[in-house]
Amino acid sequence: MRKLIAFLLVLIALLQYRLWFGDGNLREMRRLQERIVELTEEGEKRRQRNAALEAEIVDLKEGTDAIEEYARRDLGMIKEGETLVQIIDAAHPTPSPEPTPPPRKPRKPATPAPAATDPKSGEAEPPAHEH
């Protein structure tokens, strides 16, 4: 009988070891459950974002209001007869764009100097090389 009790205690100890420290232990299961909750929340945020983007796409395809809003906000466009009023916040000044340099004028290619002619013969002399 003592052998049977000792065997059962060893068996319980091995099972407990596996439960606490083996593959698929309690800590790992808790960590995986937390990861599942985290990924579920992230998936929900992405579904909401996708729904908003899909609504925006439909609005851009079917209506002109969204296009007009983008043109006004991003391109600074105004309708005929409107007056643009721009409010500049002194606490948060917007950096002004750097001025673009004036376009360069194309340079004329350098023309070779005319060859010196010999006044007696009228023929061109070869250029003199300095040594």
Coordinates of C-alpha atoms in Angstrom, one line a residue:
M1 CA 0.0 0.0 0.0
R2 CA 2.8 2.4 0.7
K3 CA 4.3 1.7 -2.7
L4 CA 1.0 2.7 -4.3
I5 CA 0.7 5.9 -2.3
A6 CA 4.3 6.8 -3.2
F7 CA 3.6 6.1 -6.9
L8 CA 0.5 8.2 -6.9
L9 CA 2.3 11.1 -5.1
V10 CA 5.1 11.0 -7.8
L11 CA 2.5 10.9 -10.5
I12 CA 0.7 13.9 -9.1
A13 CA 4.0 15.8 -8.7
L14 CA 4.9 15.1 -12.4
L15 CA 1.5 16.3 -13.5
Q16 CA 1.8 19.4 -11.4
Y17 CA 5.2 20.1 -12.8
R18 CA 3.9 19.8 -16.3
L19 CA 1.0 22.1 -15.4
W20 CA 3.2 24.8 -13.9
F21 CA 6.4 24.6 -16.0
G22 CA 5.8 22.4 -19.0
D23 CA 4.5 23.1 -22.5
G24 CA 1.2 25.0 -22.4
N25 CA 1.7 25.9 -18.7
L26 CA -0.7 28.3 -16.9
R27 CA 1.5 31.4 -17.3
E28 CA 1.8 30.8 -21.1
M29 CA -2.0 30.2 -21.3
R30 CA -2.6 33.5 -19.5
R31 CA -0.2 35.4 -21.7
L32 CA -1.8 33.9 -24.8
Q33 CA -5.3 34.9 -23.6
E34 CA -4.1 38.5 -23.0
R35 CA -2.6 38.5 -26.5
I36 CA -6.0 37.3 -27.9
V37 CA -7.8 40.2 -26.2
E38 CA -5.2 42.6 -27.5
L39 CA -5.4 41.4 -31.1
T40 CA -9.2 41.4 -30.9
E41 CA -9.2 45.1 -29.8
E42 CA -6.7 45.9 -32.6
G43 CA -8.9 44.1 -35.1
E44 CA -11.9 46.1 -34.0
K45 CA -10.0 49.4 -34.4
R46 CA -9.0 48.3 -37.9
R47 CA -12.5 47.4 -38.9
Q48 CA -13.7 50.8 -37.7
R49 CA -10.9 52.5 -39.7
N50 CA -11.7 50.4 -42.8
A51 CA -15.4 51.3 -42.5
A52 CA -14.5 55.0 -42.3
L53 CA -12.2 54.8 -45.3
E54 CA -14.8 52.9 -47.3
A55 CA -17.4 55.6 -46.5
E56 CA -14.9 58.2 -47.6
I57 CA -14.3 56.3 -50.9
V58 CA -18.0 56.1 -51.6
D59 CA -18.4 59.8 -50.9
L60 CA -15.5 60.7 -53.2
K61 CA -16.9 58.5 -56.0
E62 CA -20.5 59.7 -55.7
G63 CA -20.5 63.2 -54.3
T64 CA -18.6 66.4 -55.0
D65 CA -18.7 67.7 -51.4
A66 CA -15.7 65.6 -50.3
I67 CA -13.7 66.7 -53.4
E68 CA -14.5 70.3 -52.8
E69 CA -13.5 70.0 -49.1
Y70 CA -10.1 68.5 -50.1
A71 CA -9.6 71.2 -52.7
R72 CA -10.4 73.9 -50.2
R73 CA -8.3 72.5 -47.4
D74 CA -5.3 71.1 -49.2
L75 CA -5.1 73.3 -52.3
G76 CA -6.4 76.6 -50.8
M77 CA -9.1 76.9 -53.5
I78 CA -12.0 79.3 -53.2
K79 CA -15.2 79.8 -55.2
E80 CA -15.7 82.8 -57.3
G81 CA -17.0 85.7 -55.2
E82 CA -15.7 84.3 -51.9
T83 CA -13.1 86.0 -49.8
L84 CA -10.3 83.9 -48.2
V85 CA -9.7 84.8 -44.5
Q86 CA -6.6 83.3 -43.0
I87 CA -6.1 83.4 -39.3
I88 CA -2.5 83.2 -38.1
D89 CA -2.0 81.9 -34.6
A90 CA 0.9 83.7 -33.0
A91 CA 1.4 80.9 -30.4
H92 CA 1.9 78.3 -33.1
P93 CA 3.3 80.0 -36.2
T94 CA 3.3 77.9 -39.4
P95 CA 6.6 77.9 -41.1
S96 CA 6.5 79.6 -44.4
P97 CA 7.7 77.7 -47.4
E98 CA 11.2 78.5 -48.5
P99 CA 11.3 80.7 -51.5
T100 CA 12.2 79.0 -54.7
P101 CA 15.3 80.2 -56.4
P102 CA 14.8 82.0 -59.7
P103 CA 15.3 79.8 -62.7
R104 CA 18.7 79.8 -64.2
K105 CA 19.3 81.2 -67.6
P106 CA 20.9 78.7 -70.0
R107 CA 24.5 79.5 -70.5
K108 CA 25.8 79.8 -74.0
P109 CA 28.3 77.2 -75.0
A110 CA 31.9 78.6 -75.1
T111 CA 33.0 79.2 -78.7
P112 CA 36.6 78.5 -79.6
A113 CA 38.8 81.5 -80.1
P114 CA 39.4 82.3 -83.8
A115 CA 42.7 81.0 -85.0
A116 CA 45.4 83.6 -85.6
T117 CA 46.1 84.1 -89.3
D118 CA 49.5 84.8 -90.8
P119 CA 49.2 88.3 -92.4
K120 CA 51.6 87.3 -95.2
S121 CA 50.1 84.1 -96.4
G122 CA 46.5 84.5 -95.1
E123 CA 46.6 81.0 -93.7
A124 CA 45.7 80.0 -90.2
E125 CA 48.7 79.5 -87.9
P126 CA 48.7 76.5 -85.6
P127 CA 48.2 77.6 -82.0
A128 CA 51.4 78.3 -80.1
H129 CA 52.1 76.0 -77.2
E130 CA 53.8 77.3 -74.1
H131 CA 56.5 75.0 -72.6

